[in-house]
Amino acid sequence: MNLLALDTSSIACSVALQFGDAVLERHEEQPREHTRLLMPMIRSLLEESGTGLGDLDGIVLGNGPGSFIGMRIAASVAQGLAFASGLPVVPISSLEAVAREVFDDGNVREVVVAQDAHMNEVYLGIFERDGDGPVTAKVPERLHGQGRIEGLDPAHVDGRVAAGFGWQRYPGLLAANERQFGRLSGVWHPHARYLLPPGAAAMAEGRLTDPKALNPAYLRQKVAEKPAERT
């Protein structure tokens, strides 16, 4: 299966191309540079692989949750490419992409992903995998404050890993939960290559999205606090 994956939900601008058994990727972590970087990355991968949009089976979109502006950039590009080529779009959780990279380390049962949602909150996702089985979301992704995360099984502490930039952004959140994790991962932002396996599975199962119906996972509509609210 030939797929193009892209994610700009964080400070990382990440693009990956799967063509047959080969996977190529471009990944840069530069705040507010997504608009400048994204299309050149896509063109570079297509040129390096000697392929065009017409050779692809679909576009896999890192659909957030994450940066409002970042998600809009990737979604707009995915829609434009899909309309131009007639390709379907497969939206995949950007939090899941982070979790999948951690699972690749081995000996991990659960990954708790926290990404900065600003306003003293994080976007929280909890994912599990039993051995070599599929990665599944244990709970719906949600906004979470600075307190303790309820419902984490104490029996799984050793096999549970915390990942995502939210833990660095909010040390209080880490302090409130550090005894619930075996370790803190250095995986902070999603890499597009980890969108490819769930994207291929969704394609095979026919879980496709019409580009016109694409709905980024914002989780909330309010993006900033007024000065009075911050005080």
mmCIF file of N, CA and C in Angstrom, residues 110-220:
data_model
loop_
_atom_site.group_PDB
_atom_site.id
_atom_site.type_symbol
_atom_site.label_atom_id
_atom_site.label_comp_id
_atom_site.label_asym_id
_atom_site.label_seq_id
_atom_site.Cartn_x
_atom_site.Cartn_y
_atom_site.Cartn_z
ATOM 1 N N GLU A 110 1.380 0.102 28.569
ATOM 2 C CA GLU A 110 0.518 1.270 28.417
ATOM 3 C C GLU A 110 1.356 2.519 28.180
ATOM 4 N N VAL A 111 0.805 3.441 27.413
ATOM 5 C CA VAL A 111 1.433 4.743 27.206
ATOM 6 C C VAL A 111 0.393 5.815 27.494
ATOM 7 N N VAL A 112 0.753 6.737 28.367
ATOM 8 C CA VAL A 112 -0.118 7.873 28.686
ATOM 9 C C VAL A 112 0.492 9.100 28.020
ATOM 10 N N VAL A 113 -0.205 9.619 27.018
ATOM 11 C CA VAL A 113 0.315 10.731 26.225
ATOM 12 C C VAL A 113 -0.349 12.029 26.683
ATOM 13 N N ALA A 114 0.475 13.022 26.974
ATOM 14 C CA ALA A 114 -0.027 14.344 27.355
ATOM 15 C C ALA A 114 0.639 15.393 26.473
ATOM 16 N N GLN A 115 -0.167 16.125 25.731
ATOM 17 C CA GLN A 115 0.335 17.208 24.894
ATOM 18 C C GLN A 115 -0.216 18.534 25.386
ATOM 19 N N ASP A 116 0.590 19.570 25.284
ATOM 20 C CA ASP A 116 0.228 20.889 25.792
ATOM 21 C C ASP A 116 -1.027 21.414 25.097
ATOM 22 N N ALA A 117 -2.060 21.692 25.902
ATOM 23 C CA ALA A 117 -3.293 22.285 25.384
ATOM 24 C C ALA A 117 -3.415 23.747 25.792
ATOM 25 N N HIS A 118 -2.360 24.283 26.454
ATOM 26 C CA HIS A 118 -2.366 25.645 26.989
ATOM 27 C C HIS A 118 -3.457 25.777 28.061
ATOM 28 N N MET A 119 -3.606 26.953 28.604
ATOM 29 C CA MET A 119 -4.624 27.214 29.624
ATOM 30 C C MET A 119 -4.517 26.217 30.778
ATOM 31 N N ASN A 120 -3.262 25.793 31.100
ATOM 32 C CA ASN A 120 -3.002 24.867 32.218
ATOM 33 C C ASN A 120 -3.670 23.510 32.045
ATOM 34 N N GLU A 121 -3.818 23.080 30.797
ATOM 35 C CA GLU A 121 -4.406 21.780 30.506
ATOM 36 C C GLU A 121 -3.559 21.032 29.478
ATOM 37 N N VAL A 122 -3.795 19.725 29.420
ATOM 38 C CA VAL A 122 -3.163 18.902 28.395
ATOM 39 C C VAL A 122 -4.237 18.131 27.649
ATOM 40 N N TYR A 123 -3.892 17.727 26.424
ATOM 41 C CA TYR A 123 -4.677 16.739 25.701
ATOM 42 C C TYR A 123 -4.159 15.379 26.155
ATOM 43 N N LEU A 124 -5.043 14.560 26.678
ATOM 44 C CA LEU A 124 -4.639 13.303 27.296
ATOM 45 C C LEU A 124 -5.184 12.114 26.515
ATOM 46 N N GLY A 125 -4.307 11.157 26.242
ATOM 47 C CA GLY A 125 -4.714 9.898 25.624
ATOM 48 C C GLY A 125 -4.011 8.746 26.320
ATOM 49 N N ILE A 126 -4.712 7.643 26.518
ATOM 50 C CA ILE A 126 -4.142 6.464 27.171
ATOM 51 C C ILE A 126 -4.293 5.282 26.218
ATOM 52 N N PHE A 127 -3.173 4.659 25.900
ATOM 53 C CA PHE A 127 -3.155 3.594 24.904
ATOM 54 C C PHE A 127 -2.525 2.337 25.505
ATOM 55 N N GLU A 128 -2.988 1.180 25.058
ATOM 56 C CA GLU A 128 -2.453 -0.071 25.563
ATOM 57 C C GLU A 128 -2.168 -1.029 24.416
ATOM 58 N N ARG A 129 -1.242 -1.938 24.668
ATOM 59 C CA ARG A 129 -0.950 -3.016 23.729
ATOM 60 C C ARG A 129 -0.489 -4.225 24.529
ATOM 61 N N ASP A 130 -1.077 -5.357 24.227
ATOM 62 C CA ASP A 130 -0.721 -6.600 24.900
ATOM 63 C C ASP A 130 0.222 -7.381 24.002
ATOM 64 N N GLY A 131 1.507 -7.391 24.357
ATOM 65 C CA GLY A 131 2.494 -8.090 23.536
ATOM 66 C C GLY A 131 2.609 -7.466 22.164
ATOM 67 N N ASP A 132 2.445 -8.290 21.138
ATOM 68 C CA ASP A 132 2.509 -7.815 19.758
ATOM 69 C C ASP A 132 1.126 -7.516 19.193
ATOM 70 N N GLY A 133 0.124 -7.410 20.068
ATOM 71 C CA GLY A 133 -1.237 -7.155 19.621
ATOM 72 C C GLY A 133 -1.431 -5.732 19.130
ATOM 73 N N PRO A 134 -2.663 -5.398 18.777
ATOM 74 C CA PRO A 134 -2.939 -4.058 18.256
ATOM 75 C C PRO A 134 -2.868 -3.000 19.344
ATOM 76 N N VAL A 135 -2.582 -1.776 18.932
ATOM 77 C CA VAL A 135 -2.619 -0.627 19.830
ATOM 78 C C VAL A 135 -4.062 -0.143 19.913
ATOM 79 N N THR A 136 -4.570 0.008 21.113
ATOM 80 C CA THR A 136 -5.950 0.454 21.291
ATOM 81 C C THR A 136 -6.007 1.592 22.299
ATOM 82 N N ALA A 137 -6.979 2.459 22.132
ATOM 83 C CA ALA A 137 -7.212 3.553 23.084
ATOM 84 C C ALA A 137 -8.058 3.025 24.227
ATOM 85 N N LYS A 138 -7.593 3.208 25.465
ATOM 86 C CA LYS A 138 -8.336 2.713 26.622
ATOM 87 C C LYS A 138 -9.523 3.601 26.959
ATOM 88 N N VAL A 139 -9.377 4.895 26.723
ATOM 89 C CA VAL A 139 -10.431 5.861 27.028
ATOM 90 C C VAL A 139 -10.477 6.885 25.907
ATOM 91 N N PRO A 140 -11.583 7.586 25.737
ATOM 92 C CA PRO A 140 -11.613 8.673 24.752
ATOM 93 C C PRO A 140 -10.606 9.761 25.111
ATOM 94 N N GLU A 141 -9.965 10.326 24.115
ATOM 95 C CA GLU A 141 -9.034 11.430 24.361
ATOM 96 C C GLU A 141 -9.798 12.609 24.943
ATOM 97 N N ARG A 142 -9.132 13.322 25.853
ATOM 98 C CA ARG A 142 -9.847 14.386 26.574
ATOM 99 C C ARG A 142 -8.876 15.446 27.061
ATOM 100 N N LEU A 143 -9.438 16.560 27.497
ATOM 101 C CA LEU A 143 -8.670 17.586 28.190
ATOM 102 C C LEU A 143 -8.501 17.186 29.654
ATOM 103 N N HIS A 144 -7.332 17.504 30.213
ATOM 104 C CA HIS A 144 -7.071 17.154 31.607
ATOM 105 C C HIS A 144 -6.273 18.271 32.253
ATOM 106 N N GLY A 145 -6.572 18.566 33.502
ATOM 107 C CA GLY A 145 -5.882 19.618 34.231
ATOM 108 C C GLY A 145 -4.592 19.126 34.861
ATOM 109 N N GLN A 146 -4.187 19.784 35.950
ATOM 110 C CA GLN A 146 -2.886 19.528 36.557
ATOM 111 C C GLN A 146 -2.896 18.445 37.627
ATOM 112 N N GLY A 147 -4.054 17.835 37.869
ATOM 113 C CA GLY A 147 -4.160 16.882 38.964
ATOM 114 C C GLY A 147 -3.850 15.442 38.585
ATOM 115 N N ARG A 148 -4.135 14.573 39.515
ATOM 116 C CA ARG A 148 -3.886 13.151 39.348
ATOM 117 C C ARG A 148 -4.810 12.565 38.285
ATOM 118 N N ILE A 149 -4.274 11.679 37.471
ATOM 119 C CA ILE A 149 -5.068 10.971 36.462
ATOM 120 C C ILE A 149 -5.699 9.766 37.130
ATOM 121 N N GLU A 150 -7.020 9.734 37.166
ATOM 122 C CA GLU A 150 -7.726 8.645 37.832
ATOM 123 C C GLU A 150 -7.898 7.453 36.888
ATOM 124 N N GLY A 151 -7.996 6.268 37.493
ATOM 125 C CA GLY A 151 -8.337 5.069 36.727
ATOM 126 C C GLY A 151 -7.162 4.291 36.181
ATOM 127 N N LEU A 152 -5.923 4.688 36.481
ATOM 128 C CA LEU A 152 -4.767 3.934 36.019
ATOM 129 C C LEU A 152 -4.525 2.770 36.976
ATOM 130 N N ASP A 153 -4.481 1.570 36.440
ATOM 131 C CA ASP A 153 -4.336 0.360 37.250
ATOM 132 C C ASP A 153 -2.959 0.334 37.921
ATOM 133 N N PRO A 154 -2.893 0.301 39.258
ATOM 134 C CA PRO A 154 -1.587 0.272 39.926
ATOM 135 C C PRO A 154 -0.776 -0.974 39.622
ATOM 136 N N ALA A 155 -1.428 -2.030 39.142
ATOM 137 C CA ALA A 155 -0.708 -3.262 38.818
ATOM 138 C C ALA A 155 0.145 -3.118 37.566
ATOM 139 N N HIS A 156 -0.092 -2.077 36.771
ATOM 140 C CA HIS A 156 0.600 -1.914 35.493
ATOM 141 C C HIS A 156 1.664 -0.817 35.522
ATOM 142 N N VAL A 157 2.040 -0.354 36.725
ATOM 143 C CA VAL A 157 2.966 0.771 36.818
ATOM 144 C C VAL A 157 4.271 0.504 36.077
ATOM 145 N N ASP A 158 4.854 -0.663 36.262
ATOM 146 C CA ASP A 158 6.159 -0.946 35.656
ATOM 147 C C ASP A 158 6.110 -0.923 34.134
ATOM 148 N N GLY A 159 4.985 -1.315 33.563
ATOM 149 C CA GLY A 159 4.870 -1.347 32.112
ATOM 150 C C GLY A 159 4.208 -0.121 31.524
ATOM 151 N N ARG A 160 4.031 0.923 32.349
ATOM 152 C CA ARG A 160 3.355 2.143 31.894
ATOM 153 C C ARG A 160 4.384 3.249 31.689
ATOM 154 N N VAL A 161 4.287 3.941 30.558
ATOM 155 C CA VAL A 161 5.239 4.986 30.198
ATOM 156 C C VAL A 161 4.479 6.284 29.925
ATOM 157 N N ALA A 162 5.010 7.396 30.388
ATOM 158 C CA ALA A 162 4.458 8.713 30.090
ATOM 159 C C ALA A 162 5.210 9.304 28.903
ATOM 160 N N ALA A 163 4.489 9.891 27.954
ATOM 161 C CA ALA A 163 5.110 10.465 26.762
ATOM 162 C C ALA A 163 4.374 11.735 26.363
ATOM 163 N N GLY A 164 5.026 12.529 25.526
ATOM 164 C CA GLY A 164 4.430 13.767 25.060
ATOM 165 C C GLY A 164 5.007 14.986 25.772
ATOM 166 N N PHE A 165 4.921 16.127 25.125
ATOM 167 C CA PHE A 165 5.526 17.350 25.640
ATOM 168 C C PHE A 165 4.798 17.909 26.856
ATOM 169 N N GLY A 166 3.550 17.508 27.058
ATOM 170 C CA GLY A 166 2.780 18.040 28.171
ATOM 171 C C GLY A 166 3.421 17.814 29.526
ATOM 172 N N TRP A 167 4.151 16.712 29.674
ATOM 173 C CA TRP A 167 4.807 16.420 30.950
ATOM 174 C C TRP A 167 5.947 17.395 31.227
ATOM 175 N N GLN A 168 6.621 17.849 30.174
ATOM 176 C CA GLN A 168 7.672 18.850 30.345
ATOM 177 C C GLN A 168 7.068 20.246 30.538
ATOM 178 N N ARG A 169 5.988 20.500 29.842
ATOM 179 C CA ARG A 169 5.347 21.817 29.922
ATOM 180 C C ARG A 169 4.756 22.074 31.302
ATOM 181 N N TYR A 170 4.240 21.030 31.943
ATOM 182 C CA TYR A 170 3.575 21.184 33.233
ATOM 183 C C TYR A 170 4.197 20.250 34.270
ATOM 184 N N PRO A 171 5.268 20.683 34.915
ATOM 185 C CA PRO A 171 5.919 19.834 35.923
ATOM 186 C C PRO A 171 4.978 19.410 37.047
ATOM 187 N N GLY A 172 3.982 20.226 37.352
ATOM 188 C CA GLY A 172 3.033 19.871 38.401
ATOM 189 C C GLY A 172 2.226 18.636 38.033
ATOM 190 N N LEU A 173 1.901 18.504 36.771
ATOM 191 C CA LEU A 173 1.179 17.317 36.316
ATOM 192 C C LEU A 173 2.032 16.070 36.490
ATOM 193 N N LEU A 174 3.315 16.195 36.162
ATOM 194 C CA LEU A 174 4.224 15.064 36.334
ATOM 195 C C LEU A 174 4.375 14.723 37.814
ATOM 196 N N ALA A 175 4.517 15.735 38.655
ATOM 197 C CA ALA A 175 4.679 15.485 40.088
ATOM 198 C C ALA A 175 3.461 14.786 40.678
ATOM 199 N N ALA A 176 2.281 15.122 40.172
ATOM 200 C CA ALA A 176 1.057 14.527 40.695
ATOM 201 C C ALA A 176 0.861 13.090 40.249
ATOM 202 N N ASN A 177 1.594 12.682 39.215
ATOM 203 C CA ASN A 177 1.351 11.356 38.636
ATOM 204 C C ASN A 177 2.582 10.474 38.503
ATOM 205 N N GLU A 178 3.758 10.956 38.881
ATOM 206 C CA GLU A 178 4.979 10.222 38.567
ATOM 207 C C GLU A 178 5.030 8.832 39.183
ATOM 208 N N ARG A 179 4.345 8.608 40.297
ATOM 209 C CA ARG A 179 4.342 7.278 40.904
ATOM 210 C C ARG A 179 3.455 6.290 40.145
ATOM 211 N N GLN A 180 2.712 6.797 39.167
ATOM 212 C CA GLN A 180 1.851 5.918 38.377
ATOM 213 C C GLN A 180 2.540 5.413 37.116
ATOM 214 N N PHE A 181 3.813 5.820 36.890
ATOM 215 C CA PHE A 181 4.537 5.442 35.687
ATOM 216 C C PHE A 181 5.822 4.718 36.039
ATOM 217 N N GLY A 182 6.207 3.815 35.154
ATOM 218 C CA GLY A 182 7.507 3.191 35.301
ATOM 219 C C GLY A 182 8.618 4.113 34.867
ATOM 220 N N ARG A 183 8.344 4.939 33.846
ATOM 221 C CA ARG A 183 9.360 5.867 33.366
ATOM 222 C C ARG A 183 8.730 6.946 32.500
ATOM 223 N N LEU A 184 9.498 7.984 32.263
ATOM 224 C CA LEU A 184 9.098 9.076 31.375
ATOM 225 C C LEU A 184 9.864 8.946 30.066
ATOM 226 N N SER A 185 9.156 8.910 28.965
ATOM 227 C CA SER A 185 9.777 8.749 27.648
ATOM 228 C C SER A 185 10.313 10.078 27.137
ATOM 229 N N GLY A 186 11.307 9.986 26.259
ATOM 230 C CA GLY A 186 11.819 11.166 25.572
ATOM 231 C C GLY A 186 11.092 11.468 24.286
ATOM 232 N N VAL A 187 10.017 10.742 23.992
ATOM 233 C CA VAL A 187 9.214 11.017 22.791
ATOM 234 C C VAL A 187 8.227 12.126 23.127
ATOM 235 N N TRP A 188 8.421 13.285 22.516
ATOM 236 C CA TRP A 188 7.605 14.450 22.838
ATOM 237 C C TRP A 188 6.566 14.776 21.765
ATOM 238 N N HIS A 189 6.939 14.612 20.505
ATOM 239 C CA HIS A 189 6.077 15.056 19.405
ATOM 240 C C HIS A 189 5.875 13.925 18.400
ATOM 241 N N PRO A 190 4.748 13.931 17.683
ATOM 242 C CA PRO A 190 4.469 12.828 16.754
ATOM 243 C C PRO A 190 5.365 12.841 15.519
ATOM 244 N N HIS A 191 5.826 11.653 15.136
ATOM 245 C CA HIS A 191 6.506 11.429 13.868
ATOM 246 C C HIS A 191 5.495 10.819 12.887
ATOM 247 N N ALA A 192 5.440 11.336 11.682
ATOM 248 C CA ALA A 192 4.442 10.893 10.714
ATOM 249 C C ALA A 192 4.576 9.415 10.353
ATOM 250 N N ARG A 193 5.779 8.852 10.453
ATOM 251 C CA ARG A 193 5.954 7.448 10.086
ATOM 252 C C ARG A 193 5.101 6.527 10.959
ATOM 253 N N TYR A 194 4.780 6.970 12.174
ATOM 254 C CA TYR A 194 3.976 6.141 13.071
ATOM 255 C C TYR A 194 2.479 6.289 12.819
ATOM 256 N N LEU A 195 2.110 7.156 11.903
ATOM 257 C CA LEU A 195 0.724 7.219 11.428
ATOM 258 C C LEU A 195 0.460 6.172 10.352
ATOM 259 N N LEU A 196 1.515 5.671 9.722
ATOM 260 C CA LEU A 196 1.344 4.778 8.572
ATOM 261 C C LEU A 196 0.698 3.440 8.929
ATOM 262 N N PRO A 197 1.140 2.712 9.988
ATOM 263 C CA PRO A 197 0.489 1.415 10.276
ATOM 264 C C PRO A 197 -1.003 1.525 10.578
ATOM 265 N N PRO A 198 -1.428 2.451 11.474
ATOM 266 C CA PRO A 198 -2.881 2.546 11.680
ATOM 267 C C PRO A 198 -3.607 3.087 10.448
ATOM 268 N N GLY A 199 -2.923 3.921 9.663
ATOM 269 C CA GLY A 199 -3.539 4.412 8.431
ATOM 270 C C GLY A 199 -3.779 3.291 7.436
ATOM 271 N N ALA A 200 -2.801 2.395 7.300
ATOM 272 C CA ALA A 200 -2.955 1.256 6.391
ATOM 273 C C ALA A 200 -4.072 0.335 6.871
ATOM 274 N N ALA A 201 -4.157 0.120 8.194
ATOM 275 C CA ALA A 201 -5.216 -0.730 8.732
ATOM 276 C C ALA A 201 -6.593 -0.121 8.474
ATOM 277 N N ALA A 202 -6.698 1.194 8.672
ATOM 278 C CA ALA A 202 -7.976 1.863 8.417
ATOM 279 C C ALA A 202 -8.350 1.793 6.940
ATOM 280 N N MET A 203 -7.353 1.951 6.066
ATOM 281 C CA MET A 203 -7.610 1.830 4.627
ATOM 282 C C MET A 203 -8.139 0.439 4.299
ATOM 283 N N ALA A 204 -7.491 -0.583 4.835
ATOM 284 C CA ALA A 204 -7.889 -1.960 4.539
ATOM 285 C C ALA A 204 -9.302 -2.255 5.026
ATOM 286 N N GLU A 205 -9.706 -1.603 6.103
ATOM 287 C CA GLU A 205 -11.043 -1.821 6.657
ATOM 288 C C GLU A 205 -12.088 -0.876 6.072
ATOM 289 N N GLY A 206 -11.669 0.012 5.170
ATOM 290 C CA GLY A 206 -12.598 0.929 4.534
ATOM 291 C C GLY A 206 -13.011 2.102 5.396
ATOM 292 N N ARG A 207 -12.221 2.397 6.431
ATOM 293 C CA ARG A 207 -12.546 3.528 7.317
ATOM 294 C C ARG A 207 -11.918 4.796 6.748
ATOM 295 N N LEU A 208 -12.586 5.346 5.756
ATOM 296 C CA LEU A 208 -12.078 6.499 5.019
ATOM 297 C C LEU A 208 -12.959 7.720 5.293
ATOM 298 N N THR A 209 -12.394 8.894 5.060
ATOM 299 C CA THR A 209 -13.133 10.129 5.278
ATOM 300 C C THR A 209 -13.154 10.947 4.002
ATOM 301 N N ASP A 210 -14.334 11.401 3.631
ATOM 302 C CA ASP A 210 -14.455 12.325 2.511
ATOM 303 C C ASP A 210 -13.717 13.612 2.902
ATOM 304 N N PRO A 211 -12.842 14.127 2.039
ATOM 305 C CA PRO A 211 -12.104 15.348 2.393
ATOM 306 C C PRO A 211 -13.005 16.494 2.831
ATOM 307 N N LYS A 212 -14.199 16.583 2.253
ATOM 308 C CA LYS A 212 -15.116 17.664 2.614
ATOM 309 C C LYS A 212 -15.640 17.508 4.044
ATOM 310 N N ALA A 213 -15.630 16.277 4.558
ATOM 311 C CA ALA A 213 -16.169 16.000 5.892
ATOM 312 C C ALA A 213 -15.081 15.922 6.958
ATOM 313 N N LEU A 214 -13.862 16.290 6.615
ATOM 314 C CA LEU A 214 -12.753 16.186 7.548
ATOM 315 C C LEU A 214 -12.983 17.110 8.747
ATOM 316 N N ASN A 215 -12.833 16.568 9.936
ATOM 317 C CA ASN A 215 -13.110 17.314 11.154
ATOM 318 C C ASN A 215 -11.958 17.135 12.141
ATOM 319 N N PRO A 216 -11.004 18.064 12.201
ATOM 320 C CA PRO A 216 -9.880 17.934 13.137
ATOM 321 C C PRO A 216 -10.359 17.787 14.577
ATOM 322 N N ALA A 217 -9.617 17.010 15.364
ATOM 323 C CA ALA A 217 -9.999 16.718 16.755
ATOM 324 C C ALA A 217 -9.565 17.864 17.662
ATOM 325 N N TYR A 218 -10.311 18.958 17.634
ATOM 326 C CA TYR A 218 -9.944 20.114 18.443
ATOM 327 C C TYR A 218 -10.160 19.858 19.937
ATOM 328 N N LEU A 219 -11.160 19.081 20.292
ATOM 329 C CA LEU A 219 -11.574 18.787 21.672
ATOM 330 C C LEU A 219 -12.199 19.990 22.374
ATOM 331 N N ARG A 220 -11.849 21.188 21.986
ATOM 332 C CA ARG A 220 -12.528 22.373 22.505
ATOM 333 C C ARG A 220 -12.406 23.471 21.461
#
